[in-house]
mmCIF file of C-alpha atoms and ligand atoms in Angstrom:
data_model
loop_
_atom_site.group_PDB
_atom_site.id
_atom_site.type_symbol
_atom_site.label_atom_id
_atom_site.label_comp_id
_atom_site.label_asym_id
_atom_site.label_seq_id
_atom_site.Cartn_x
_atom_site.Cartn_y
_atom_site.Cartn_z
ATOM 1 C CA MET Z 1 67.364 -46.560 340.235
ATOM 2 C CA THR Z 2 67.895 -44.097 343.057
ATOM 3 C CA VAL Z 3 66.196 -40.725 343.068
ATOM 4 C CA SER Z 4 69.439 -39.012 342.005
ATOM 5 C CA GLU Z 5 69.913 -41.433 339.135
ATOM 6 C CA ARG Z 6 66.374 -40.876 337.929
ATOM 7 C CA VAL Z 7 66.741 -37.096 338.091
ATOM 8 C CA ALA Z 8 70.123 -37.190 336.337
ATOM 9 C CA ALA Z 9 68.674 -39.442 333.623
ATOM 10 C CA GLU Z 10 65.857 -36.939 333.034
ATOM 11 C CA VAL Z 11 68.410 -34.158 332.626
ATOM 12 C CA ASP Z 12 70.299 -36.231 330.052
ATOM 13 C CA ARG Z 13 67.083 -36.988 328.211
ATOM 14 C CA ALA Z 14 66.279 -33.248 328.077
ATOM 15 C CA THR Z 15 69.662 -32.235 326.614
ATOM 16 C CA ASP Z 16 68.284 -30.988 323.291
ATOM 17 C CA GLU Z 17 65.523 -29.027 325.017
ATOM 18 C CA ILE Z 18 68.002 -27.421 327.420
ATOM 19 C CA VAL Z 19 70.269 -26.377 324.558
ATOM 20 C CA ALA Z 20 67.334 -25.047 322.517
ATOM 21 C CA TYR Z 21 66.002 -23.075 325.488
ATOM 22 C CA THR Z 22 69.432 -21.527 326.134
ATOM 23 C CA ALA Z 23 69.801 -20.573 322.465
ATOM 24 C CA ASP Z 24 66.301 -19.033 322.503
ATOM 25 C CA LEU Z 25 67.282 -16.893 325.493
ATOM 26 C CA VAL Z 26 70.455 -15.767 323.707
ATOM 27 C CA ARG Z 27 68.318 -14.640 320.750
ATOM 28 C CA ILE Z 28 66.559 -12.086 322.968
ATOM 29 C CA PRO Z 29 69.126 -9.244 322.963
ATOM 30 C CA THR Z 30 68.710 -8.052 326.558
ATOM 31 C CA VAL Z 31 71.627 -5.649 326.283
ATOM 32 C CA ASN Z 32 72.481 -3.511 329.301
ATOM 33 C CA PRO Z 33 72.985 -0.622 328.944
ATOM 34 C CA PRO Z 34 70.345 0.444 328.051
ATOM 35 C CA GLY Z 35 68.282 -2.496 329.310
ATOM 36 C CA ALA Z 36 66.717 -3.616 326.034
ATOM 37 C CA GLU Z 37 64.071 -6.344 325.621
ATOM 38 C CA TYR Z 38 63.747 -6.958 329.357
ATOM 39 C CA GLU Z 39 59.995 -7.304 329.312
ATOM 40 C CA ALA Z 40 60.110 -9.690 326.335
ATOM 41 C CA CYS Z 41 62.663 -11.832 328.130
ATOM 42 C CA ALA Z 42 60.761 -11.818 331.420
ATOM 43 C CA ARG Z 43 57.605 -12.891 329.541
ATOM 44 C CA PHE Z 44 59.500 -15.593 327.661
ATOM 45 C CA ILE Z 45 60.774 -17.085 330.923
ATOM 46 C CA GLY Z 46 57.451 -16.513 332.700
ATOM 47 C CA ASN Z 47 55.336 -18.132 329.953
ATOM 48 C CA ASP Z 48 57.607 -21.131 330.003
ATOM 49 C CA LEU Z 49 57.420 -21.431 333.797
ATOM 50 C CA GLU Z 50 53.648 -21.149 333.616
ATOM 51 C CA ARG Z 51 53.430 -23.941 331.044
ATOM 52 C CA ARG Z 52 55.418 -26.090 333.450
ATOM 53 C CA GLY Z 53 52.967 -25.423 336.255
ATOM 54 C CA PHE Z 54 54.745 -22.673 338.180
ATOM 55 C CA GLY Z 55 52.869 -19.799 339.756
ATOM 56 C CA VAL Z 56 54.329 -16.717 338.056
ATOM 57 C CA GLU Z 57 54.655 -13.106 339.196
ATOM 58 C CA TYR Z 58 56.035 -10.165 337.267
ATOM 59 C CA ILE Z 59 57.652 -7.543 339.437
ATOM 60 C CA ALA Z 60 58.493 -4.236 337.753
ATOM 61 C CA ALA Z 61 60.872 -1.885 339.547
ATOM 62 C CA GLU Z 62 58.197 0.779 340.094
ATOM 63 C CA GLY Z 63 59.550 4.009 341.500
ATOM 64 C CA LEU Z 64 63.122 3.542 340.293
ATOM 65 C CA ARG Z 65 64.479 6.081 337.841
ATOM 66 C CA GLU Z 66 65.831 3.428 335.478
ATOM 67 C CA HIS Z 67 62.351 1.845 335.106
ATOM 68 C CA THR Z 68 61.041 3.818 332.093
ATOM 69 C CA ALA Z 69 58.350 3.320 329.471
ATOM 70 C CA ARG Z 70 61.023 2.760 326.848
ATOM 71 C CA TYR Z 71 63.177 0.451 328.958
ATOM 72 C CA PRO Z 72 60.947 -1.118 331.610
ATOM 73 C CA ARG Z 73 62.717 -3.058 334.345
ATOM 74 C CA VAL Z 74 60.576 -6.201 334.646
ATOM 75 C CA ASN Z 75 61.601 -9.176 336.777
ATOM 76 C CA VAL Z 76 59.895 -12.560 336.818
ATOM 77 C CA VAL Z 77 59.550 -15.017 339.690
ATOM 78 C CA GLY Z 78 58.066 -18.502 339.389
ATOM 79 C CA SER Z 79 57.335 -20.815 342.271
ATOM 80 C CA ARG Z 80 56.368 -24.446 342.534
ATOM 81 C CA ARG Z 81 55.158 -25.570 345.918
ATOM 82 C CA GLY Z 82 55.647 -29.094 347.118
ATOM 83 C CA GLY Z 83 55.786 -30.210 350.726
ATOM 84 C CA PRO Z 84 56.402 -27.985 353.736
ATOM 85 C CA GLY Z 85 60.207 -28.236 353.363
ATOM 86 C CA PRO Z 86 62.587 -25.329 352.715
ATOM 87 C CA VAL Z 87 62.305 -22.769 349.938
ATOM 88 C CA VAL Z 88 65.172 -22.998 347.461
ATOM 89 C CA HIS Z 89 65.413 -19.937 345.246
ATOM 90 C CA LEU Z 90 67.371 -20.138 341.971
ATOM 91 C CA ASN Z 91 68.127 -16.666 340.643
ATOM 92 C CA GLY Z 92 69.562 -15.680 337.286
ATOM 93 C CA HIS Z 93 70.024 -12.252 335.775
ATOM 94 C CA PHE Z 94 69.004 -12.087 332.136
ATOM 95 C CA ASP Z 95 70.689 -8.804 331.216
ATOM 96 C CA VAL Z 96 73.877 -9.096 329.175
ATOM 97 C CA VAL Z 97 76.673 -6.643 328.446
ATOM 98 C CA PRO Z 98 76.919 -5.198 324.906
ATOM 99 C CA ALA Z 99 78.393 -7.537 322.292
ATOM 100 C CA GLY Z 100 81.420 -5.359 321.477
ATOM 101 C CA ALA Z 101 83.728 -6.137 318.553
ATOM 102 C CA GLY Z 102 85.660 -9.239 317.578
ATOM 103 C CA TRP Z 103 82.917 -11.846 317.118
ATOM 104 C CA SER Z 104 83.184 -14.661 314.578
ATOM 105 C CA VAL Z 105 79.499 -15.601 315.005
ATOM 106 C CA ASP Z 106 76.305 -13.568 315.402
ATOM 107 C CA PRO Z 107 76.363 -12.668 319.125
ATOM 108 C CA PHE Z 108 72.568 -12.942 319.273
ATOM 109 C CA GLY Z 109 72.149 -15.821 316.815
ATOM 110 C CA GLY Z 110 72.061 -18.620 319.364
ATOM 111 C CA VAL Z 111 74.639 -20.592 317.348
ATOM 112 C CA VAL Z 112 75.200 -24.190 318.492
ATOM 113 C CA ARG Z 113 78.372 -25.797 317.189
ATOM 114 C CA ASP Z 114 80.906 -28.432 318.274
ATOM 115 C CA GLY Z 115 79.343 -29.058 321.648
ATOM 116 C CA ARG Z 116 79.097 -25.377 322.521
ATOM 117 C CA ILE Z 117 76.425 -22.713 322.541
ATOM 118 C CA TYR Z 118 77.718 -19.308 321.441
ATOM 119 C CA GLY Z 119 76.384 -15.855 322.132
ATOM 120 C CA ARG Z 120 76.580 -12.750 324.251
ATOM 121 C CA GLY Z 121 75.436 -13.641 327.720
ATOM 122 C CA VAL Z 122 75.307 -17.388 327.124
ATOM 123 C CA CYS Z 123 77.730 -18.136 329.930
ATOM 124 C CA ASP Z 124 76.950 -14.954 331.894
ATOM 125 C CA MET Z 125 74.303 -16.225 332.510
ATOM 126 C CA LYS Z 126 71.532 -17.472 330.260
ATOM 127 C CA ALA Z 127 72.835 -21.040 330.392
ATOM 128 C CA GLY Z 128 72.533 -20.724 334.163
ATOM 129 C CA ILE Z 129 68.858 -19.755 333.868
ATOM 130 C CA ALA Z 130 68.296 -22.788 331.619
ATOM 131 C CA ALA Z 131 70.075 -24.986 334.182
ATOM 132 C CA ALA Z 132 67.808 -23.704 336.971
ATOM 133 C CA LEU Z 133 64.659 -24.249 334.948
ATOM 134 C CA PHE Z 134 65.550 -27.747 333.776
ATOM 135 C CA ALA Z 135 66.782 -28.747 337.221
ATOM 136 C CA ALA Z 136 63.217 -28.168 338.414
ATOM 137 C CA GLU Z 137 61.804 -29.838 335.319
ATOM 138 C CA ALA Z 138 63.948 -32.968 335.734
ATOM 139 C CA ILE Z 139 62.797 -33.366 339.341
ATOM 140 C CA GLU Z 140 59.199 -33.150 338.121
ATOM 141 C CA ARG Z 141 59.718 -35.557 335.225
ATOM 142 C CA ALA Z 142 61.468 -38.048 337.486
ATOM 143 C CA GLY Z 143 58.216 -38.217 339.453
ATOM 144 C CA VAL Z 144 59.887 -37.062 342.649
ATOM 145 C CA ARG Z 145 57.514 -35.483 345.136
ATOM 146 C CA LEU Z 146 58.997 -32.066 345.845
ATOM 147 C CA PRO Z 147 59.572 -31.835 349.591
ATOM 148 C CA GLY Z 148 59.776 -28.040 349.648
ATOM 149 C CA THR Z 149 59.259 -25.073 347.359
ATOM 150 C CA ILE Z 150 61.405 -24.254 344.376
ATOM 151 C CA GLU Z 151 61.513 -20.697 343.088
ATOM 152 C CA ILE Z 152 63.116 -19.529 339.867
ATOM 153 C CA SER Z 153 63.643 -15.859 339.164
ATOM 154 C CA GLY Z 154 64.876 -14.008 336.102
ATOM 155 C CA THR Z 155 66.078 -10.553 337.058
ATOM 156 C CA VAL Z 156 67.405 -7.388 335.443
ATOM 157 C CA ASP Z 157 70.369 -5.060 335.698
ATOM 158 C CA GLU Z 158 72.891 -7.299 337.483
ATOM 159 C CA GLU Z 159 75.569 -5.918 335.194
ATOM 160 C CA SER Z 160 74.778 -2.383 336.375
ATOM 161 C CA GLY Z 161 74.427 -3.106 340.085
ATOM 162 C CA GLY Z 162 71.164 -5.080 340.306
ATOM 163 C CA PHE Z 163 69.191 -2.297 341.990
ATOM 164 C CA ALA Z 164 66.097 -2.824 339.808
ATOM 165 C CA GLY Z 165 66.619 -6.582 339.928
ATOM 166 C CA VAL Z 166 67.592 -8.688 342.927
ATOM 167 C CA ALA Z 167 67.937 -5.645 345.202
ATOM 168 C CA TYR Z 168 64.384 -4.651 344.288
ATOM 169 C CA LEU Z 169 63.025 -8.138 344.989
ATOM 170 C CA ALA Z 170 64.846 -8.100 348.322
ATOM 171 C CA GLU Z 171 63.563 -4.612 349.233
ATOM 172 C CA ALA Z 172 60.052 -5.739 348.327
ATOM 173 C CA GLY Z 173 60.410 -8.752 350.612
ATOM 174 C CA ARG Z 174 60.106 -11.210 347.728
ATOM 175 C CA ILE Z 175 63.508 -12.651 348.611
ATOM 176 C CA ALA Z 176 63.746 -12.407 352.397
ATOM 177 C CA ALA Z 177 64.868 -14.141 355.551
ATOM 178 C CA GLY Z 178 61.972 -16.127 356.936
ATOM 179 C CA ARG Z 179 60.596 -16.643 353.450
ATOM 180 C CA THR Z 180 63.629 -17.767 351.458
ATOM 181 C CA ASP Z 181 65.886 -20.440 352.943
ATOM 182 C CA PHE Z 182 68.546 -20.989 350.309
ATOM 183 C CA VAL Z 183 69.628 -19.086 347.221
ATOM 184 C CA ILE Z 184 71.735 -20.442 344.383
ATOM 185 C CA ILE Z 185 72.777 -18.003 341.653
ATOM 186 C CA PRO Z 186 73.940 -19.976 338.584
ATOM 187 C CA GLU Z 187 76.648 -17.489 337.541
ATOM 188 C CA PRO Z 188 79.511 -18.919 335.485
ATOM 189 C CA LEU Z 189 82.270 -19.721 337.956
ATOM 190 C CA ASN Z 190 83.227 -23.046 336.263
ATOM 191 C CA VAL Z 191 81.279 -26.256 336.682
ATOM 192 C CA ASP Z 192 83.287 -27.553 339.652
ATOM 193 C CA ARG Z 193 83.573 -24.369 341.693
ATOM 194 C CA ILE Z 194 81.238 -22.842 344.244
ATOM 195 C CA CYS Z 195 81.506 -19.104 344.717
ATOM 196 C CA ILE Z 196 81.159 -18.020 348.325
ATOM 197 C CA GLY Z 197 81.350 -14.267 347.955
ATOM 198 C CA HIS Z 198 83.352 -11.334 346.750
ATOM 199 C CA ARG Z 199 85.618 -8.456 347.788
ATOM 200 C CA GLY Z 200 84.266 -5.045 348.719
ATOM 201 C CA VAL Z 201 83.862 -2.208 346.250
ATOM 202 C CA TYR Z 202 84.434 1.483 346.873
ATOM 203 C CA TRP Z 203 83.760 3.749 343.912
ATOM 204 C CA PHE Z 204 84.496 7.383 344.495
ATOM 205 C CA GLU Z 205 84.851 10.563 342.544
ATOM 206 C CA VAL Z 206 87.660 13.004 343.280
ATOM 207 C CA SER Z 207 87.333 16.620 342.182
ATOM 208 C CA ALA Z 208 90.384 18.860 342.048
ATOM 209 C CA HIS Z 209 89.598 22.573 342.154
ATOM 210 C CA GLY Z 210 92.296 24.917 340.837
ATOM 211 C CA ARG Z 211 92.124 28.572 339.870
ATOM 212 C CA MET Z 212 91.369 29.865 336.406
ATOM 213 C CA GLY Z 213 94.004 31.996 334.711
ATOM 214 C CA HIS Z 214 95.260 33.012 331.259
ATOM 215 C CA GLY Z 215 97.007 30.146 329.484
ATOM 216 C CA SER Z 216 99.858 32.443 328.481
ATOM 217 C CA MET Z 217 100.544 33.175 332.152
ATOM 218 C CA PRO Z 218 99.848 29.824 333.804
ATOM 219 C CA PHE Z 219 101.866 30.865 336.859
ATOM 220 C CA LEU Z 220 99.016 33.251 337.724
ATOM 221 C CA GLY Z 221 96.527 30.409 337.956
ATOM 222 C CA LEU Z 222 96.511 27.008 339.609
ATOM 223 C CA ASN Z 223 96.053 24.054 337.288
ATOM 224 C CA ALA Z 224 93.587 21.475 338.593
ATOM 225 C CA ILE Z 225 94.903 18.865 336.154
ATOM 226 C CA ASP Z 226 98.385 19.215 337.620
ATOM 227 C CA GLY Z 227 96.865 18.696 341.049
ATOM 228 C CA MET Z 228 95.118 15.545 339.906
ATOM 229 C CA GLY Z 229 98.377 14.438 338.292
ATOM 230 C CA ARG Z 230 100.034 14.594 341.667
ATOM 231 C CA LEU Z 231 97.318 12.477 343.227
ATOM 232 C CA LEU Z 232 97.632 9.919 340.435
ATOM 233 C CA GLN Z 233 101.366 9.789 341.009
ATOM 234 C CA ILE Z 234 100.848 9.043 344.705
ATOM 235 C CA VAL Z 235 98.281 6.376 343.805
ATOM 236 C CA ARG Z 236 100.607 4.727 341.287
ATOM 237 C CA GLU Z 237 103.841 4.935 343.230
ATOM 238 C CA GLU Z 238 102.647 4.381 346.787
ATOM 239 C CA LEU Z 239 99.100 3.113 347.057
ATOM 240 C CA ALA Z 240 99.114 0.498 344.287
ATOM 241 C CA PRO Z 241 102.213 -1.352 345.588
ATOM 242 C CA ALA Z 242 100.833 -1.217 349.154
ATOM 243 C CA LEU Z 243 97.535 -2.723 347.986
ATOM 244 C CA ALA Z 244 99.319 -5.438 346.002
ATOM 245 C CA ALA Z 245 101.080 -6.469 349.217
ATOM 246 C CA ARG Z 246 97.769 -7.081 351.023
ATOM 247 C CA THR Z 247 96.397 -10.584 350.550
ATOM 248 C CA THR Z 248 93.026 -11.960 351.587
ATOM 249 C CA ALA Z 249 92.435 -15.395 353.072
ATOM 250 C CA VAL Z 250 89.248 -15.602 350.971
ATOM 251 C CA PRO Z 251 89.938 -17.795 347.893
ATOM 252 C CA VAL Z 252 89.360 -15.102 345.262
ATOM 253 C CA VAL Z 253 90.027 -16.154 341.677
ATOM 254 C CA PRO Z 254 92.021 -15.420 339.614
ATOM 255 C CA PRO Z 255 94.887 -15.256 342.152
ATOM 256 C CA GLY Z 256 95.807 -11.735 341.013
ATOM 257 C CA ALA Z 257 92.492 -10.596 342.501
ATOM 258 C CA ARG Z 258 93.388 -12.055 345.899
ATOM 259 C CA HIS Z 259 94.887 -8.659 346.701
ATOM 260 C CA ALA Z 260 93.426 -5.221 347.184
ATOM 261 C CA THR Z 261 93.358 -3.226 343.933
ATOM 262 C CA ILE Z 262 92.606 0.215 342.535
ATOM 263 C CA ASN Z 263 91.623 1.235 339.019
ATOM 264 C CA ILE Z 264 91.020 4.669 337.523
ATOM 265 C CA ASN Z 265 87.726 4.392 335.662
ATOM 266 C CA GLY Z 266 87.765 7.808 334.033
ATOM 267 C CA ILE Z 267 89.180 11.280 334.103
ATOM 268 C CA ASP Z 268 87.941 14.599 332.831
ATOM 269 C CA GLY Z 269 89.601 17.967 333.234
ATOM 270 C CA GLY Z 270 89.831 21.453 331.799
ATOM 271 C CA GLN Z 271 88.285 22.271 328.443
ATOM 272 C CA PRO Z 272 86.564 19.602 326.349
ATOM 273 C CA VAL Z 273 89.316 18.302 324.059
ATOM 274 C CA ASP Z 274 87.065 18.329 320.977
ATOM 275 C CA GLY Z 275 85.740 21.832 321.695
ATOM 276 C CA ILE Z 276 87.037 25.212 320.633
ATOM 277 C CA GLN Z 277 90.132 25.933 322.693
ATOM 278 C CA THR Z 278 90.714 29.146 324.608
ATOM 279 C CA PRO Z 279 93.849 29.932 326.600
ATOM 280 C CA CYS Z 280 92.744 28.922 330.073
ATOM 281 C CA VAL Z 281 94.311 27.275 333.085
ATOM 282 C CA ALA Z 282 92.098 24.319 334.036
ATOM 283 C CA ASP Z 283 90.139 25.087 337.161
ATOM 284 C CA LEU Z 284 88.528 21.658 337.484
ATOM 285 C CA CYS Z 285 89.605 18.072 337.037
ATOM 286 C CA ARG Z 286 87.562 15.063 338.104
ATOM 287 C CA ALA Z 287 88.354 11.367 338.192
ATOM 288 C CA VAL Z 288 86.468 8.242 339.213
ATOM 289 C CA PHE Z 289 88.257 5.436 341.018
ATOM 290 C CA ASP Z 290 87.345 1.804 341.654
ATOM 291 C CA ARG Z 291 88.923 0.482 344.833
ATOM 292 C CA ARG Z 292 88.391 -3.214 345.638
ATOM 293 C CA PHE Z 293 88.971 -3.870 349.307
ATOM 294 C CA LEU Z 294 89.439 -7.054 351.254
ATOM 295 C CA ILE Z 295 87.188 -8.347 354.018
ATOM 296 C CA GLU Z 296 90.289 -8.062 356.240
ATOM 297 C CA GLU Z 297 90.698 -4.356 355.423
ATOM 298 C CA GLY Z 298 87.131 -3.182 355.924
ATOM 299 C CA PHE Z 299 85.501 -0.189 354.318
ATOM 300 C CA GLU Z 300 86.346 2.509 356.860
ATOM 301 C CA ALA Z 301 90.070 1.834 356.658
ATOM 302 C CA ALA Z 302 90.015 1.776 352.866
ATOM 303 C CA ARG Z 303 88.150 5.046 352.769
ATOM 304 C CA SER Z 304 90.294 6.911 355.287
ATOM 305 C CA GLU Z 305 93.444 5.763 353.494
ATOM 306 C CA ILE Z 306 92.149 7.488 350.358
ATOM 307 C CA ALA Z 307 91.254 10.611 352.317
ATOM 308 C CA GLN Z 308 94.806 10.800 353.638
ATOM 309 C CA LEU Z 309 96.394 10.500 350.207
ATOM 310 C CA VAL Z 310 94.075 13.179 348.892
ATOM 311 C CA SER Z 311 95.030 15.597 351.650
ATOM 312 C CA ARG Z 312 98.703 14.973 350.910
ATOM 313 C CA ALA Z 313 98.145 15.842 347.247
ATOM 314 C CA GLU Z 314 96.271 18.936 348.418
ATOM 315 C CA ALA Z 315 99.090 20.032 350.709
ATOM 316 C CA ALA Z 316 101.685 19.455 347.989
ATOM 317 C CA THR Z 317 99.891 21.362 345.227
ATOM 318 C CA GLY Z 318 97.602 23.938 346.813
ATOM 319 C CA VAL Z 319 94.787 22.529 344.667
ATOM 320 C CA ARG Z 320 91.670 21.887 346.745
ATOM 321 C CA PHE Z 321 90.231 18.377 346.517
ATOM 322 C CA ASP Z 322 86.963 16.853 347.482
ATOM 323 C CA VAL Z 323 85.916 13.230 347.483
ATOM 324 C CA ARG Z 324 82.394 11.987 346.832
ATOM 325 C CA ASP Z 325 81.377 8.389 347.504
ATOM 326 C CA LEU Z 326 79.590 6.899 344.494
ATOM 327 C CA MET Z 327 79.030 3.301 345.560
ATOM 328 C CA VAL Z 328 80.003 1.088 348.442
ATOM 329 C CA VAL Z 329 79.550 -2.665 348.398
ATOM 330 C CA HIS Z 330 80.694 -4.476 351.491
ATOM 331 C CA PRO Z 331 82.544 -7.782 351.111
ATOM 332 C CA THR Z 332 80.278 -10.824 351.244
ATOM 333 C CA ARG Z 333 81.103 -14.322 352.407
ATOM 334 C CA THR Z 334 78.846 -17.351 352.796
ATOM 335 C CA PRO Z 335 79.261 -19.026 356.223
ATOM 336 C CA ALA Z 336 81.676 -21.956 355.850
ATOM 337 C CA ASP Z 337 79.163 -24.357 357.396
ATOM 338 C CA SER Z 338 76.259 -23.280 355.187
ATOM 339 C CA PRO Z 339 74.094 -26.233 354.067
ATOM 340 C CA VAL Z 340 74.035 -24.792 350.558
ATOM 341 C CA ILE Z 341 77.803 -25.341 350.202
ATOM 342 C CA ALA Z 342 77.564 -28.872 351.576
ATOM 343 C CA ALA Z 343 74.612 -29.796 349.341
ATOM 344 C CA LEU Z 344 76.333 -28.557 346.184
ATOM 345 C CA ASP Z 345 79.565 -30.283 347.172
ATOM 346 C CA ARG Z 346 77.782 -33.616 347.703
ATOM 347 C CA SER Z 347 75.974 -33.283 344.385
ATOM 348 C CA MET Z 348 79.186 -32.408 342.614
ATOM 349 C CA ARG Z 349 80.954 -35.483 343.967
ATOM 350 C CA ARG Z 350 78.054 -37.571 342.705
ATOM 351 C CA VAL Z 351 77.849 -36.019 339.232
ATOM 352 C CA LEU Z 352 81.470 -35.121 338.487
ATOM 353 C CA GLY Z 353 83.200 -37.550 340.824
ATOM 354 C CA ARG Z 354 85.239 -34.813 342.470
ATOM 355 C CA PRO Z 355 84.769 -32.365 345.325
ATOM 356 C CA ALA Z 356 83.908 -28.729 344.842
ATOM 357 C CA GLN Z 357 86.531 -26.049 344.911
ATOM 358 C CA LEU Z 358 85.460 -23.000 346.896
ATOM 359 C CA VAL Z 359 86.246 -19.683 345.274
ATOM 360 C CA ALA Z 360 85.306 -16.049 345.610
ATOM 361 C CA SER Z 361 84.537 -13.762 342.711
ATOM 362 C CA PRO Z 362 86.893 -10.960 341.608
ATOM 363 C CA GLY Z 363 83.873 -8.723 341.009
ATOM 364 C CA THR Z 364 80.575 -8.429 342.815
ATOM 365 C CA TYR Z 365 77.296 -9.930 341.759
ATOM 366 C CA ASP Z 366 73.763 -10.150 343.140
ATOM 367 C CA HIS Z 367 74.899 -12.194 346.171
ATOM 368 C CA LYS Z 368 75.412 -8.883 348.007
ATOM 369 C CA HIS Z 369 71.717 -7.997 347.828
ATOM 370 C CA VAL Z 370 70.664 -11.447 349.011
ATOM 371 C CA ALA Z 371 73.061 -11.279 351.952
ATOM 372 C CA ARG Z 372 72.640 -7.640 352.960
ATOM 373 C CA ILE Z 373 69.133 -6.564 352.001
ATOM 374 C CA ALA Z 374 67.284 -9.890 352.130
ATOM 375 C CA GLN Z 375 69.446 -11.046 355.078
ATOM 376 C CA VAL Z 376 69.595 -14.581 353.688
ATOM 377 C CA PRO Z 377 73.100 -15.851 354.545
ATOM 378 C CA HIS Z 378 72.794 -19.187 352.735
ATOM 379 C CA CYS Z 379 73.564 -17.959 349.248
ATOM 380 C CA VAL Z 380 76.231 -19.007 346.771
ATOM 381 C CA ALA Z 381 76.881 -18.728 343.071
ATOM 382 C CA TYR Z 382 77.170 -21.969 341.204
ATOM 383 C CA GLY Z 383 76.505 -22.532 337.529
ATOM 384 C CA PRO Z 384 77.750 -23.653 334.121
ATOM 385 C CA GLY Z 385 80.232 -21.727 332.012
ATOM 386 C CA ILE Z 386 83.802 -20.578 332.336
ATOM 387 C CA LEU Z 387 84.342 -17.395 334.324
ATOM 388 C CA ASP Z 388 87.066 -16.041 332.024
ATOM 389 C CA LEU Z 389 84.730 -16.107 328.999
ATOM 390 C CA ALA Z 390 82.199 -13.736 330.543
ATOM 391 C CA HIS Z 391 81.974 -10.420 328.661
ATOM 392 C CA GLN Z 392 84.432 -11.647 325.971
ATOM 393 C CA PRO Z 393 83.855 -11.837 322.205
ATOM 394 C CA ASP Z 394 82.761 -15.336 321.072
ATOM 395 C CA GLU Z 395 81.438 -16.079 324.567
ATOM 396 C CA TRP Z 396 80.347 -19.720 324.760
ATOM 397 C CA CYS Z 397 79.137 -22.378 327.150
ATOM 398 C CA ALA Z 398 79.954 -26.073 326.766
ATOM 399 C CA ILE Z 399 76.866 -28.262 326.535
ATOM 400 C CA ASP Z 400 78.532 -30.851 328.811
ATOM 401 C CA ASP Z 401 79.002 -28.240 331.526
ATOM 402 C CA LEU Z 402 75.425 -27.072 331.127
ATOM 403 C CA ILE Z 403 74.080 -30.609 331.535
ATOM 404 C CA ASN Z 404 76.317 -31.379 334.516
ATOM 405 C CA ALA Z 405 75.457 -28.108 336.258
ATOM 406 C CA THR Z 406 71.747 -28.792 335.694
ATOM 407 C CA LYS Z 407 72.110 -32.172 337.392
ATOM 408 C CA ILE Z 408 74.129 -30.727 340.262
ATOM 409 C CA ILE Z 409 71.609 -27.920 340.871
ATOM 410 C CA ALA Z 410 68.717 -30.417 340.754
ATOM 411 C CA LEU Z 411 70.344 -32.806 343.236
ATOM 412 C CA ALA Z 412 71.462 -30.001 345.535
ATOM 413 C CA THR Z 413 67.933 -28.552 345.516
ATOM 414 C CA LEU Z 414 66.480 -31.885 346.609
ATOM 415 C CA ASP Z 415 69.261 -32.349 349.136
ATOM 416 C CA LEU Z 416 68.494 -28.923 350.664
ATOM 417 C CA MET Z 417 64.855 -29.893 350.925
ATOM 418 C CA GLN Z 418 66.123 -32.867 352.934
ATOM 419 C CA ALA Z 419 64.178 -35.577 351.213
ATOM 420 C CA HIS Z 420 67.069 -36.820 349.271
ATOM 421 C CA ARG Z 421 68.904 -39.325 351.333
ATOM 422 C CA ASP Z 422 69.867 -42.146 349.023
ATOM 423 C CA ASN Z 423 73.645 -41.766 349.081
HETATM 424 ZN ZN1 ZN L 1 76.589 -12.484 335.569
#
């Protein structure tokens, strides 16, 4: 048997353990917000890594506002050193979005049925954490001498930006160029797709300032909500069609997300609707927008386009506007010749018998922190689970996908450590 065959056979043999481990993770309701049960989950992963012989560190996001006594932000990193070869870091976030309505099973029950594991966060991305852990375990059980170092981290808050999670590890130098060679994030992008990045994000808040007046004589005031209405009209009638006409060469999936987009996240103006009403012209209206921009557009262009539309709405209404940047994430793209893409592609051909499809994610994920803060360019997302099921009711992951992804991650890890040359 070749090394790959031995490793793959160990993954198959561990199927029940991998499923049980995934279901156990699902049963820890690490819901974000607010960031519940993080420490319990970090300890669960850390204790398991320790039992398997990993050196384990717990890294709490000290100094960040969201790291509180009630909801501590605790990350865990395990490492197993082999030879002097490269460091391959497998990172999974263990926070999950709230269950929401519409479930036919207990979202935190860890239900296994008909070849699937069900639960909130099972595909996004607790199955991915299990795949990372058992990829390392299968290499060990196959008796393969590890040519490099394998690291496995479980991190917090990816769903809310990852600042206390991967960004924190990167700021602390725990994931860093010179220390970390390759990063694979087992997010659910489908078992035969490698995710090489994402579009840019520009979240901004627009405030429209009118002038208070008596509601019976609105012509003596200046209604901020009307001003915002004008801006929304310009956005809907002019900006949205212009954005839809811009297409990126990056293979974003689904195809609808291959264009620039804008969404209005929220709006708030005038008197609170549930409060006692008085006859007043609204003097303030605020809205938050989510603009996804393409690598071809760039941030500065996207931002100045917004500024121009806002000044047109201002000129047309007399309402004064200001714009406040809330969050900027630059587009990220793994270099096309990155060894991490090639290693996963080779492993996929071996395990699935077909080449990898390269895709980019419609939303952002922790890749951005690895690329920008840690300055590690060789990062991709690859893991089990179907992208479209993430954040849905009755989220599930197919056991077949989980097993195949575990094999592919194991073989790619060895390949990246360059000891695995038995094609
Ligand atoms: Zn995720």
